[in-house]
Amino acid sequence: MNKNDNKKDIKKGKVDPSSIKEFKVHEECELLTFLLNKYPHLSRNAVKSLLSNHQVAVDGAPVSQFNLMLAKEDTVIVSKRRISKRERSNLPIIFENNEFIVINKPSGLLSVASDTEKARTAYRMVSDFVQQKDKHNRIYIVHRLDEDTSGVLMFAKNPQIRDALQKEWSEIVKSRRYYAIVEGKFEKKEDKLINYLKENSLNLMYVTKSSKDSKKCITNYKVIRSNDLYSLLDINIETGRKNQIRVQLGNIGHYVIGDDKYGEPSNPLKRLGLHAYELSFIHPITGKLFKFTAPMPEEFNKLFVKK
């Protein structure tokens, strides 16, 4: 169903265009399920249209993610019009509240400044965005994505929540999932890769047999689809080491496409074939589960469309 279908629902009286409704959450559930229960006369697509049109907010923060987990005592607002003016920004914002802001970082954009690039970074862009509302607003780094990796990236809005998140990061993070397109077909359609990684003098990671002065890395993969040249993987990492997905997959002969850092593979997408599509964690203070997702880039699927 498209936006016009949603307008038809309004004309039929299925949505009251003059109302702003507020609901209290009484038990944990997904946002889409909650809204469908409140609006049983609407189709799933009609409810998703409310989300995509930024007509829904949770605890004052506009949201568009249909599978956002709600906690008991959350407040959900459904409005007759867009709740935010976020559409004026080029930032692909997934979620924002008074503690953190989550974006879908494009490929080719640094998370933070480097020696050679200071201005065009996700950190700078998000900083500029929050300071449009109040010049005193600040953001703080929680974790990073490689420059050429796209997907879910979160920043804290105050040093207290940043410190709380980073202090317990390995314990509170429940999932960090990626889509990866790699070269070749797999004999094992699903496997757990366990390696020790070290960093050389050129700041490149490599697999070593010794655990001395190295870091243990665990990467789980499952083949979603493949063709004669490439395979699309669903990846869940249990550790968050530098470049671990690229290095561990390259170590078994399946380089991530477009990765000229750890090999010279083909590059049909003109970008790195790696996308961080899911991050979920338990809030270190409230205990609430947060889950953020970023859809698979369209170009990933195009490689597997039969011509």
PDB file of C-alpha atoms in Angstrom:
ATOM      1  CA  MET A   1       0.000   0.000   0.000  1.00  0.00           C
ATOM      2  CA  ASN A   2       1.315   3.446  -0.896  1.00  0.00           C
ATOM      3  CA  LYS A   3       0.677   6.915   0.513  1.00  0.00           C
ATOM      4  CA  ASN A   4      -2.428   7.319  -1.648  1.00  0.00           C
ATOM      5  CA  ASP A   5      -3.877   4.169  -0.103  1.00  0.00           C
ATOM      6  CA  ASN A   6      -3.315   5.678   3.324  1.00  0.00           C
ATOM      7  CA  LYS A   7      -5.140   8.840   2.209  1.00  0.00           C
ATOM      8  CA  LYS A   8      -8.068   6.651   1.115  1.00  0.00           C
ATOM      9  CA  ASP A   9      -8.178   5.184   4.619  1.00  0.00           C
ATOM     10  CA  ILE A  10      -8.416   8.699   6.042  1.00  0.00           C
ATOM     11  CA  LYS A  11     -11.219   9.649   3.643  1.00  0.00           C
ATOM     12  CA  LYS A  12     -13.131   6.512   4.628  1.00  0.00           C
ATOM     13  CA  GLY A  13     -12.931   7.530   8.268  1.00  0.00           C
ATOM     14  CA  LYS A  14     -10.461   4.854   9.262  1.00  0.00           C
ATOM     15  CA  VAL A  15      -8.079   7.484  10.625  1.00  0.00           C
ATOM     16  CA  ASP A  16      -9.366  10.642  12.245  1.00  0.00           C
ATOM     17  CA  PRO A  17      -7.290  13.389  10.569  1.00  0.00           C
ATOM     18  CA  SER A  18      -8.082  15.918  13.298  1.00  0.00           C
ATOM     19  CA  SER A  19      -6.932  13.806  16.218  1.00  0.00           C
ATOM     20  CA  ILE A  20      -3.702  13.388  18.120  1.00  0.00           C
ATOM     21  CA  LYS A  21      -3.916  10.273  20.242  1.00  0.00           C
ATOM     22  CA  GLU A  22      -1.714   9.213  23.133  1.00  0.00           C
ATOM     23  CA  PHE A  23      -1.363   5.649  24.377  1.00  0.00           C
ATOM     24  CA  LYS A  24       0.405   4.135  27.393  1.00  0.00           C
ATOM     25  CA  VAL A  25       2.281   0.859  26.955  1.00  0.00           C
ATOM     26  CA  HIS A  26       1.339  -1.781  29.552  1.00  0.00           C
ATOM     27  CA  GLU A  27       3.579  -4.635  28.440  1.00  0.00           C
ATOM     28  CA  GLU A  28       6.655  -5.080  26.241  1.00  0.00           C
ATOM     29  CA  CYS A  29       5.905  -5.574  22.550  1.00  0.00           C
ATOM     30  CA  GLU A  30       6.904  -4.421  19.065  1.00  0.00           C
ATOM     31  CA  LEU A  31       5.670  -1.011  17.947  1.00  0.00           C
ATOM     32  CA  LEU A  32       3.859  -2.396  14.882  1.00  0.00           C
ATOM     33  CA  THR A  33       1.989  -4.964  16.985  1.00  0.00           C
ATOM     34  CA  PHE A  34       1.035  -2.265  19.474  1.00  0.00           C
ATOM     35  CA  LEU A  35      -0.330   0.044  16.764  1.00  0.00           C
ATOM     36  CA  LEU A  36      -2.261  -2.762  15.063  1.00  0.00           C
ATOM     37  CA  ASN A  37      -3.943  -3.519  18.385  1.00  0.00           C
ATOM     38  CA  LYS A  38      -4.881   0.143  18.802  1.00  0.00           C
ATOM     39  CA  TYR A  39      -6.041   0.469  15.189  1.00  0.00           C
ATOM     40  CA  PRO A  40      -7.527  -2.969  14.359  1.00  0.00           C
ATOM     41  CA  HIS A  41      -9.423  -1.503  11.386  1.00  0.00           C
ATOM     42  CA  LEU A  42      -6.154  -0.586   9.630  1.00  0.00           C
ATOM     43  CA  SER A  43      -4.017  -2.886   7.503  1.00  0.00           C
ATOM     44  CA  ARG A  44      -0.363  -3.500   8.314  1.00  0.00           C
ATOM     45  CA  ASN A  45       0.644  -1.359   5.338  1.00  0.00           C
ATOM     46  CA  ALA A  46      -1.598   1.499   6.462  1.00  0.00           C
ATOM     47  CA  VAL A  47       0.029   1.462   9.902  1.00  0.00           C
ATOM     48  CA  LYS A  48       3.481   1.294   8.332  1.00  0.00           C
ATOM     49  CA  SER A  49       2.534   4.374   6.305  1.00  0.00           C
ATOM     50  CA  LEU A  50       1.913   6.258   9.556  1.00  0.00           C
ATOM     51  CA  LEU A  51       5.437   5.310  10.619  1.00  0.00           C
ATOM     52  CA  SER A  52       7.100   6.135   7.312  1.00  0.00           C
ATOM     53  CA  ASN A  53       5.298   9.507   7.297  1.00  0.00           C
ATOM     54  CA  HIS A  54       6.750  10.295  10.765  1.00  0.00           C
ATOM     55  CA  GLN A  55       3.329  10.460  12.409  1.00  0.00           C
ATOM     56  CA  VAL A  56       4.326   8.293  15.379  1.00  0.00           C
ATOM     57  CA  ALA A  57       6.499   9.157  18.398  1.00  0.00           C
ATOM     58  CA  VAL A  58       7.680   7.095  21.368  1.00  0.00           C
ATOM     59  CA  ASP A  59       8.426   9.033  24.557  1.00  0.00           C
ATOM     60  CA  GLY A  60       8.566  12.211  22.498  1.00  0.00           C
ATOM     61  CA  ALA A  61      10.998  10.834  19.908  1.00  0.00           C
ATOM     62  CA  PRO A  62       9.650  10.448  16.336  1.00  0.00           C
ATOM     63  CA  VAL A  63      10.183   6.915  15.032  1.00  0.00           C
ATOM     64  CA  SER A  64       9.773   5.117  11.721  1.00  0.00           C
ATOM     65  CA  GLN A  65      11.089   1.671  12.708  1.00  0.00           C
ATOM     66  CA  PHE A  66       8.115  -0.708  12.826  1.00  0.00           C
ATOM     67  CA  ASN A  67       9.875  -3.415  14.894  1.00  0.00           C
ATOM     68  CA  LEU A  68      11.082  -1.072  17.638  1.00  0.00           C
ATOM     69  CA  MET A  69      10.629  -2.788  21.014  1.00  0.00           C
ATOM     70  CA  LEU A  70       8.377  -0.899  23.424  1.00  0.00           C
ATOM     71  CA  ALA A  71       8.792  -1.154  27.182  1.00  0.00           C
ATOM     72  CA  LYS A  72       6.183  -0.928  29.916  1.00  0.00           C
ATOM     73  CA  GLU A  73       5.206   2.701  30.674  1.00  0.00           C
ATOM     74  CA  ASP A  74       6.425   4.010  27.293  1.00  0.00           C
ATOM     75  CA  THR A  75       4.147   6.637  25.753  1.00  0.00           C
ATOM     76  CA  VAL A  76       3.154   6.302  22.091  1.00  0.00           C
ATOM     77  CA  ILE A  77       1.709   9.293  20.234  1.00  0.00           C
ATOM     78  CA  VAL A  78      -0.028   9.097  16.853  1.00  0.00           C
ATOM     79  CA  SER A  79      -0.426  12.455  15.125  1.00  0.00           C
ATOM     80  CA  LYS A  80      -2.428  13.773  12.181  1.00  0.00           C
ATOM     81  CA  ARG A  81       0.740  15.168  10.610  1.00  0.00           C
ATOM     82  CA  ARG A  82       4.517  14.720  10.645  1.00  0.00           C
ATOM     83  CA  ILE A  83       5.857  15.093  14.160  1.00  0.00           C
ATOM     84  CA  SER A  84       9.353  16.224  13.195  1.00  0.00           C
ATOM     85  CA  LYS A  85      10.989  18.261  10.450  1.00  0.00           C
ATOM     86  CA  ARG A  86      13.644  15.625   9.957  1.00  0.00           C
ATOM     87  CA  GLU A  87      12.809  15.315   6.314  1.00  0.00           C
ATOM     88  CA  ARG A  88      14.695  18.579   5.773  1.00  0.00           C
ATOM     89  CA  SER A  89      17.928  16.864   6.735  1.00  0.00           C
ATOM     90  CA  ASN A  90      19.937  14.508   4.543  1.00  0.00           C
ATOM     91  CA  LEU A  91      20.758  12.433   7.610  1.00  0.00           C
ATOM     92  CA  PRO A  92      19.159   8.971   7.483  1.00  0.00           C
ATOM     93  CA  ILE A  93      18.024   8.979  11.124  1.00  0.00           C
ATOM     94  CA  ILE A  94      16.668   5.714  12.524  1.00  0.00           C
ATOM     95  CA  PHE A  95      15.881   6.857  16.076  1.00  0.00           C
ATOM     96  CA  GLU A  96      16.434   9.770  18.417  1.00  0.00           C
ATOM     97  CA  ASN A  97      15.580  10.499  22.040  1.00  0.00           C
ATOM     98  CA  ASN A  98      17.191  12.565  24.800  1.00  0.00           C
ATOM     99  CA  GLU A  99      19.943   9.979  25.407  1.00  0.00           C
ATOM    100  CA  PHE A 100      21.126   8.851  21.988  1.00  0.00           C
ATOM    101  CA  ILE A 101      20.678   9.227  18.254  1.00  0.00           C
ATOM    102  CA  VAL A 102      20.960   6.376  15.734  1.00  0.00           C
ATOM    103  CA  ILE A 103      21.624   6.770  12.009  1.00  0.00           C
ATOM    104  CA  ASN A 104      21.969   4.574   8.942  1.00  0.00           C
ATOM    105  CA  LYS A 105      25.517   5.572   7.987  1.00  0.00           C
ATOM    106  CA  PRO A 106      26.200   5.625   4.247  1.00  0.00           C
ATOM    107  CA  SER A 107      29.132   3.709   2.803  1.00  0.00           C
ATOM    108  CA  GLY A 108      32.164   5.929   2.210  1.00  0.00           C
ATOM    109  CA  LEU A 109      31.551   8.136   5.256  1.00  0.00           C
ATOM    110  CA  LEU A 110      33.967   8.059   8.191  1.00  0.00           C
ATOM    111  CA  SER A 111      32.425   7.552  11.624  1.00  0.00           C
ATOM    112  CA  VAL A 112      34.820  10.085  13.158  1.00  0.00           C
ATOM    113  CA  ALA A 113      37.615  12.366  11.976  1.00  0.00           C
ATOM    114  CA  SER A 114      40.916  10.971  10.719  1.00  0.00           C
ATOM    115  CA  ASP A 115      44.301  12.536  10.001  1.00  0.00           C
ATOM    116  CA  THR A 116      43.226  13.202   6.416  1.00  0.00           C
ATOM    117  CA  GLU A 117      39.515  13.987   6.855  1.00  0.00           C
ATOM    118  CA  LYS A 118      38.138  16.292   9.543  1.00  0.00           C
ATOM    119  CA  ALA A 119      34.911  17.719   8.129  1.00  0.00           C
ATOM    120  CA  ARG A 120      32.933  15.068   6.253  1.00  0.00           C
ATOM    121  CA  THR A 121      32.255  12.523   8.989  1.00  0.00           C
ATOM    122  CA  ALA A 122      29.150  10.994  10.531  1.00  0.00           C
ATOM    123  CA  TYR A 123      30.135  12.572  13.843  1.00  0.00           C
ATOM    124  CA  ARG A 124      30.290  16.056  12.329  1.00  0.00           C
ATOM    125  CA  MET A 125      27.015  15.656  10.433  1.00  0.00           C
ATOM    126  CA  VAL A 126      25.120  14.403  13.484  1.00  0.00           C
ATOM    127  CA  SER A 127      26.682  17.147  15.624  1.00  0.00           C
ATOM    128  CA  ASP A 128      25.491  19.788  13.168  1.00  0.00           C
ATOM    129  CA  PHE A 129      22.029  18.233  13.152  1.00  0.00           C
ATOM    130  CA  VAL A 130      21.508  18.250  16.930  1.00  0.00           C
ATOM    131  CA  GLN A 131      22.961  21.754  17.217  1.00  0.00           C
ATOM    132  CA  GLN A 132      20.350  23.080  14.800  1.00  0.00           C
ATOM    133  CA  LYS A 133      17.894  22.591  17.654  1.00  0.00           C
ATOM    134  CA  ASP A 134      20.175  23.958  20.375  1.00  0.00           C
ATOM    135  CA  LYS A 135      23.734  25.178  19.877  1.00  0.00           C
ATOM    136  CA  HIS A 136      24.694  23.675  23.239  1.00  0.00           C
ATOM    137  CA  ASN A 137      23.748  20.129  22.197  1.00  0.00           C
ATOM    138  CA  ARG A 138      26.600  17.633  21.951  1.00  0.00           C
ATOM    139  CA  ILE A 139      27.049  14.022  20.863  1.00  0.00           C
ATOM    140  CA  TYR A 140      29.545  11.407  22.054  1.00  0.00           C
ATOM    141  CA  ILE A 141      31.106   8.388  20.358  1.00  0.00           C
ATOM    142  CA  VAL A 142      29.848   4.996  21.550  1.00  0.00           C
ATOM    143  CA  HIS A 143      31.125   2.668  18.807  1.00  0.00           C
ATOM    144  CA  ARG A 144      32.298   2.938  15.193  1.00  0.00           C
ATOM    145  CA  LEU A 145      31.812   1.493  11.742  1.00  0.00           C
ATOM    146  CA  ASP A 146      34.541   1.269   9.109  1.00  0.00           C
ATOM    147  CA  GLU A 147      34.436   4.063   6.545  1.00  0.00           C
ATOM    148  CA  ASP A 148      33.223   1.804   3.730  1.00  0.00           C
ATOM    149  CA  THR A 149      30.716  -0.116   5.872  1.00  0.00           C
ATOM    150  CA  SER A 150      27.158   1.199   5.890  1.00  0.00           C
ATOM    151  CA  GLY A 151      24.486   0.689   8.522  1.00  0.00           C
ATOM    152  CA  VAL A 152      23.413   1.233  12.119  1.00  0.00           C
ATOM    153  CA  LEU A 153      25.614   3.705  14.004  1.00  0.00           C
ATOM    154  CA  MET A 154      24.736   5.156  17.414  1.00  0.00           C
ATOM    155  CA  PHE A 155      25.950   8.260  19.256  1.00  0.00           C
ATOM    156  CA  ALA A 156      25.218   9.221  22.867  1.00  0.00           C
ATOM    157  CA  LYS A 157      23.857  12.656  23.737  1.00  0.00           C
ATOM    158  CA  ASN A 158      25.571  13.062  27.087  1.00  0.00           C
ATOM    159  CA  PRO A 159      28.812  11.767  28.622  1.00  0.00           C
ATOM    160  CA  GLN A 160      26.999   9.870  31.363  1.00  0.00           C
ATOM    161  CA  ILE A 161      25.084   7.591  28.996  1.00  0.00           C
ATOM    162  CA  ARG A 162      28.181   7.232  26.797  1.00  0.00           C
ATOM    163  CA  ASP A 163      30.231   6.054  29.777  1.00  0.00           C
ATOM    164  CA  ALA A 164      27.489   3.682  30.924  1.00  0.00           C
ATOM    165  CA  LEU A 165      27.163   2.151  27.454  1.00  0.00           C
ATOM    166  CA  GLN A 166      30.891   1.764  26.875  1.00  0.00           C
ATOM    167  CA  LYS A 167      31.595   0.380  30.347  1.00  0.00           C
ATOM    168  CA  GLU A 168      29.178  -2.521  29.891  1.00  0.00           C
ATOM    169  CA  TRP A 169      29.181  -2.736  26.085  1.00  0.00           C
ATOM    170  CA  SER A 170      30.243  -6.374  25.787  1.00  0.00           C
ATOM    171  CA  GLU A 171      27.639  -7.441  28.361  1.00  0.00           C
ATOM    172  CA  ILE A 172      24.661  -5.356  27.245  1.00  0.00           C
ATOM    173  CA  VAL A 173      24.930  -5.810  23.471  1.00  0.00           C
ATOM    174  CA  LYS A 174      22.657  -8.668  22.417  1.00  0.00           C
ATOM    175  CA  SER A 175      23.208  -8.619  18.668  1.00  0.00           C
ATOM    176  CA  ARG A 176      25.396  -6.967  16.055  1.00  0.00           C
ATOM    177  CA  ARG A 177      24.371  -8.327  12.684  1.00  0.00           C
ATOM    178  CA  TYR A 178      25.662  -7.628   9.187  1.00  0.00           C
ATOM    179  CA  TYR A 179      24.920  -8.440   5.585  1.00  0.00           C
ATOM    180  CA  ALA A 180      28.051  -9.264   3.606  1.00  0.00           C
ATOM    181  CA  ILE A 181      28.574 -10.081  -0.050  1.00  0.00           C
ATOM    182  CA  VAL A 182      31.685 -12.172  -0.574  1.00  0.00           C
ATOM    183  CA  GLU A 183      33.421 -13.920  -3.427  1.00  0.00           C
ATOM    184  CA  GLY A 184      32.681 -17.548  -4.240  1.00  0.00           C
ATOM    185  CA  LYS A 185      30.357 -20.309  -3.037  1.00  0.00           C
ATOM    186  CA  PHE A 186      30.524 -21.935   0.399  1.00  0.00           C
ATOM    187  CA  GLU A 187      30.770 -25.638   1.122  1.00  0.00           C
ATOM    188  CA  LYS A 188      29.486 -24.963   4.635  1.00  0.00           C
ATOM    189  CA  LYS A 189      26.243 -22.991   4.469  1.00  0.00           C
ATOM    190  CA  GLU A 190      26.583 -22.034   8.134  1.00  0.00           C
ATOM    191  CA  ASP A 191      29.608 -21.887  10.439  1.00  0.00           C
ATOM    192  CA  LYS A 192      31.294 -20.221  13.409  1.00  0.00           C
ATOM    193  CA  LEU A 193      34.722 -18.711  12.699  1.00  0.00           C
ATOM    194  CA  ILE A 194      37.067 -18.478  15.682  1.00  0.00           C
ATOM    195  CA  ASN A 195      40.468 -16.862  15.182  1.00  0.00           C
ATOM    196  CA  TYR A 196      43.108 -14.806  16.940  1.00  0.00           C
ATOM    197  CA  LEU A 197      43.881 -11.461  15.292  1.00  0.00           C
ATOM    198  CA  LYS A 198      46.897  -9.184  15.618  1.00  0.00           C
ATOM    199  CA  GLU A 199      47.731  -5.790  14.137  1.00  0.00           C
ATOM    200  CA  ASN A 200      50.917  -5.238  12.125  1.00  0.00           C
ATOM    201  CA  SER A 201      53.042  -2.116  11.695  1.00  0.00           C
ATOM    202  CA  LEU A 202      50.816  -0.962   8.809  1.00  0.00           C
ATOM    203  CA  ASN A 203      47.742  -1.043  11.075  1.00  0.00           C
ATOM    204  CA  LEU A 204      46.367  -4.067   9.228  1.00  0.00           C
ATOM    205  CA  MET A 205      44.832  -7.001  11.082  1.00  0.00           C
ATOM    206  CA  TYR A 206      45.908 -10.583  10.360  1.00  0.00           C
ATOM    207  CA  VAL A 207      45.100 -14.067  11.632  1.00  0.00           C
ATOM    208  CA  THR A 208      47.637 -15.719  13.911  1.00  0.00           C
ATOM    209  CA  LYS A 209      47.718 -19.148  15.533  1.00  0.00           C
ATOM    210  CA  SER A 210      49.073 -17.770  18.800  1.00  0.00           C
ATOM    211  CA  SER A 211      46.855 -16.207  21.443  1.00  0.00           C
ATOM    212  CA  LYS A 212      49.813 -14.191  22.766  1.00  0.00           C
ATOM    213  CA  ASP A 213      49.374 -10.440  22.227  1.00  0.00           C
ATOM    214  CA  SER A 214      46.360 -11.122  20.012  1.00  0.00           C
ATOM    215  CA  LYS A 215      42.594 -10.836  20.334  1.00  0.00           C
ATOM    216  CA  LYS A 216      40.095 -13.651  20.016  1.00  0.00           C
ATOM    217  CA  CYS A 217      37.446 -13.037  17.350  1.00  0.00           C
ATOM    218  CA  ILE A 218      34.198 -14.928  16.825  1.00  0.00           C
ATOM    219  CA  THR A 219      32.091 -14.485  13.697  1.00  0.00           C
ATOM    220  CA  ASN A 220      29.000 -16.543  12.843  1.00  0.00           C
ATOM    221  CA  TYR A 221      27.817 -16.649   9.242  1.00  0.00           C
ATOM    222  CA  LYS A 222      24.893 -18.147   7.338  1.00  0.00           C
ATOM    223  CA  VAL A 223      24.546 -18.183   3.552  1.00  0.00           C
ATOM    224  CA  ILE A 224      21.318 -16.474   2.464  1.00  0.00           C
ATOM    225  CA  ARG A 225      21.753 -16.888  -1.296  1.00  0.00           C
ATOM    226  CA  SER A 226      24.489 -17.352  -3.847  1.00  0.00           C
ATOM    227  CA  ASN A 227      25.229 -17.498  -7.557  1.00  0.00           C
ATOM    228  CA  ASP A 228      28.235 -18.633  -9.575  1.00  0.00           C
ATOM    229  CA  LEU A 229      30.361 -15.685  -8.430  1.00  0.00           C
ATOM    230  CA  TYR A 230      29.128 -14.364  -5.087  1.00  0.00           C
ATOM    231  CA  SER A 231      27.414 -15.282  -1.824  1.00  0.00           C
ATOM    232  CA  LEU A 232      25.215 -13.126   0.403  1.00  0.00           C
ATOM    233  CA  LEU A 233      25.767 -13.796   4.105  1.00  0.00           C
ATOM    234  CA  ASP A 234      23.890 -13.045   7.309  1.00  0.00           C
ATOM    235  CA  ILE A 235      26.566 -12.441   9.938  1.00  0.00           C
ATOM    236  CA  ASN A 236      26.373 -12.194  13.718  1.00  0.00           C
ATOM    237  CA  ILE A 237      29.560 -11.159  15.508  1.00  0.00           C
ATOM    238  CA  GLU A 238      30.206 -12.177  19.115  1.00  0.00           C
ATOM    239  CA  THR A 239      33.241  -9.894  19.379  1.00  0.00           C
ATOM    240  CA  GLY A 240      33.784  -6.432  17.967  1.00  0.00           C
ATOM    241  CA  ARG A 241      37.406  -6.376  16.837  1.00  0.00           C
ATOM    242  CA  LYS A 242      38.798  -4.106  14.161  1.00  0.00           C
ATOM    243  CA  ASN A 243      38.007  -5.406  10.639  1.00  0.00           C
ATOM    244  CA  GLN A 244      37.266  -8.874  12.033  1.00  0.00           C
ATOM    245  CA  ILE A 245      34.586  -9.815   9.470  1.00  0.00           C
ATOM    246  CA  ARG A 246      36.754  -8.838   6.518  1.00  0.00           C
ATOM    247  CA  VAL A 247      39.848 -10.576   7.889  1.00  0.00           C
ATOM    248  CA  GLN A 248      38.176 -13.794   9.030  1.00  0.00           C
ATOM    249  CA  LEU A 249      36.236 -14.280   5.799  1.00  0.00           C
ATOM    250  CA  GLY A 250      39.329 -13.475   3.744  1.00  0.00           C
ATOM    251  CA  ASN A 251      41.216 -16.059   5.782  1.00  0.00           C
ATOM    252  CA  ILE A 252      38.931 -18.812   4.453  1.00  0.00           C
ATOM    253  CA  GLY A 253      39.192 -17.540   0.880  1.00  0.00           C
ATOM    254  CA  HIS A 254      35.966 -15.533   0.697  1.00  0.00           C
ATOM    255  CA  TYR A 255      36.914 -11.864   0.489  1.00  0.00           C
ATOM    256  CA  VAL A 256      34.234  -9.239   0.985  1.00  0.00           C
ATOM    257  CA  ILE A 257      33.702  -7.663  -2.429  1.00  0.00           C
ATOM    258  CA  GLY A 258      35.181  -4.207  -2.836  1.00  0.00           C
ATOM    259  CA  ASP A 259      37.713  -4.783  -0.043  1.00  0.00           C
ATOM    260  CA  ASP A 260      40.982  -3.446  -1.427  1.00  0.00           C
ATOM    261  CA  LYS A 261      42.435  -3.262   2.086  1.00  0.00           C
ATOM    262  CA  TYR A 262      42.781  -6.998   2.684  1.00  0.00           C
ATOM    263  CA  GLY A 263      42.909  -8.270  -0.877  1.00  0.00           C
ATOM    264  CA  GLU A 264      42.114  -7.342  -4.450  1.00  0.00           C
ATOM    265  CA  PRO A 265      38.643  -8.759  -5.006  1.00  0.00           C
ATOM    266  CA  SER A 266      36.107  -7.785  -7.629  1.00  0.00           C
ATOM    267  CA  ASN A 267      34.059  -4.661  -7.020  1.00  0.00           C
ATOM    268  CA  PRO A 268      30.740  -4.892  -8.915  1.00  0.00           C
ATOM    269  CA  LEU A 269      28.955  -2.585  -6.447  1.00  0.00           C
ATOM    270  CA  LYS A 270      31.624   0.143  -6.472  1.00  0.00           C
ATOM    271  CA  ARG A 271      31.583  -0.052  -2.667  1.00  0.00           C
ATOM    272  CA  LEU A 272      32.424  -2.476   0.145  1.00  0.00           C
ATOM    273  CA  GLY A 273      29.889  -5.289   0.364  1.00  0.00           C
ATOM    274  CA  LEU A 274      29.318  -4.944   4.105  1.00  0.00           C
ATOM    275  CA  HIS A 275      26.260  -3.477   5.862  1.00  0.00           C
ATOM    276  CA  ALA A 276      25.552  -3.361   9.620  1.00  0.00           C
ATOM    277  CA  TYR A 277      21.827  -4.060   9.621  1.00  0.00           C
ATOM    278  CA  GLU A 278      21.046  -4.672  13.299  1.00  0.00           C
ATOM    279  CA  LEU A 279      22.155  -3.481  16.727  1.00  0.00           C
ATOM    280  CA  SER A 280      20.302  -4.492  19.881  1.00  0.00           C
ATOM    281  CA  PHE A 281      21.275  -3.881  23.486  1.00  0.00           C
ATOM    282  CA  ILE A 282      19.952  -3.653  27.029  1.00  0.00           C
ATOM    283  CA  HIS A 283      19.930  -0.094  28.381  1.00  0.00           C
ATOM    284  CA  PRO A 284      22.618  -0.107  31.113  1.00  0.00           C
ATOM    285  CA  ILE A 285      20.477   1.970  33.494  1.00  0.00           C
ATOM    286  CA  THR A 286      16.811   1.210  32.775  1.00  0.00           C
ATOM    287  CA  GLY A 287      17.178  -2.373  31.556  1.00  0.00           C
ATOM    288  CA  LYS A 288      15.016  -1.618  28.507  1.00  0.00           C
ATOM    289  CA  LEU A 289      15.750  -3.540  25.297  1.00  0.00           C
ATOM    290  CA  PHE A 290      16.537  -1.382  22.265  1.00  0.00           C
ATOM    291  CA  LYS A 291      16.758  -2.848  18.776  1.00  0.00           C
ATOM    292  CA  PHE A 292      17.641  -0.808  15.701  1.00  0.00           C
ATOM    293  CA  THR A 293      17.724  -2.003  12.104  1.00  0.00           C
ATOM    294  CA  ALA A 294      18.757  -0.592   8.734  1.00  0.00           C
ATOM    295  CA  PRO A 295      17.386  -2.221   5.558  1.00  0.00           C
ATOM    296  CA  MET A 296      19.655  -4.056   3.155  1.00  0.00           C
ATOM    297  CA  PRO A 297      20.990  -1.686   0.464  1.00  0.00           C
ATOM    298  CA  GLU A 298      19.104  -2.214  -2.792  1.00  0.00           C
ATOM    299  CA  GLU A 299      22.301  -2.842  -4.724  1.00  0.00           C
ATOM    300  CA  PHE A 300      23.039  -5.926  -2.591  1.00  0.00           C
ATOM    301  CA  ASN A 301      19.997  -7.766  -3.950  1.00  0.00           C
ATOM    302  CA  LYS A 302      20.642  -6.730  -7.536  1.00  0.00           C
ATOM    303  CA  LEU A 303      23.705  -8.982  -7.738  1.00  0.00           C
ATOM    304  CA  PHE A 304      21.466 -12.017  -7.274  1.00  0.00           C
ATOM    305  CA  VAL A 305      18.662 -11.129  -9.664  1.00  0.00           C
ATOM    306  CA  LYS A 306      18.594 -13.526 -12.596  1.00  0.00           C
ATOM    307  CA  LYS A 307      18.917 -11.666 -15.882  1.00  0.00           C
TER     308      LYS A 307
END
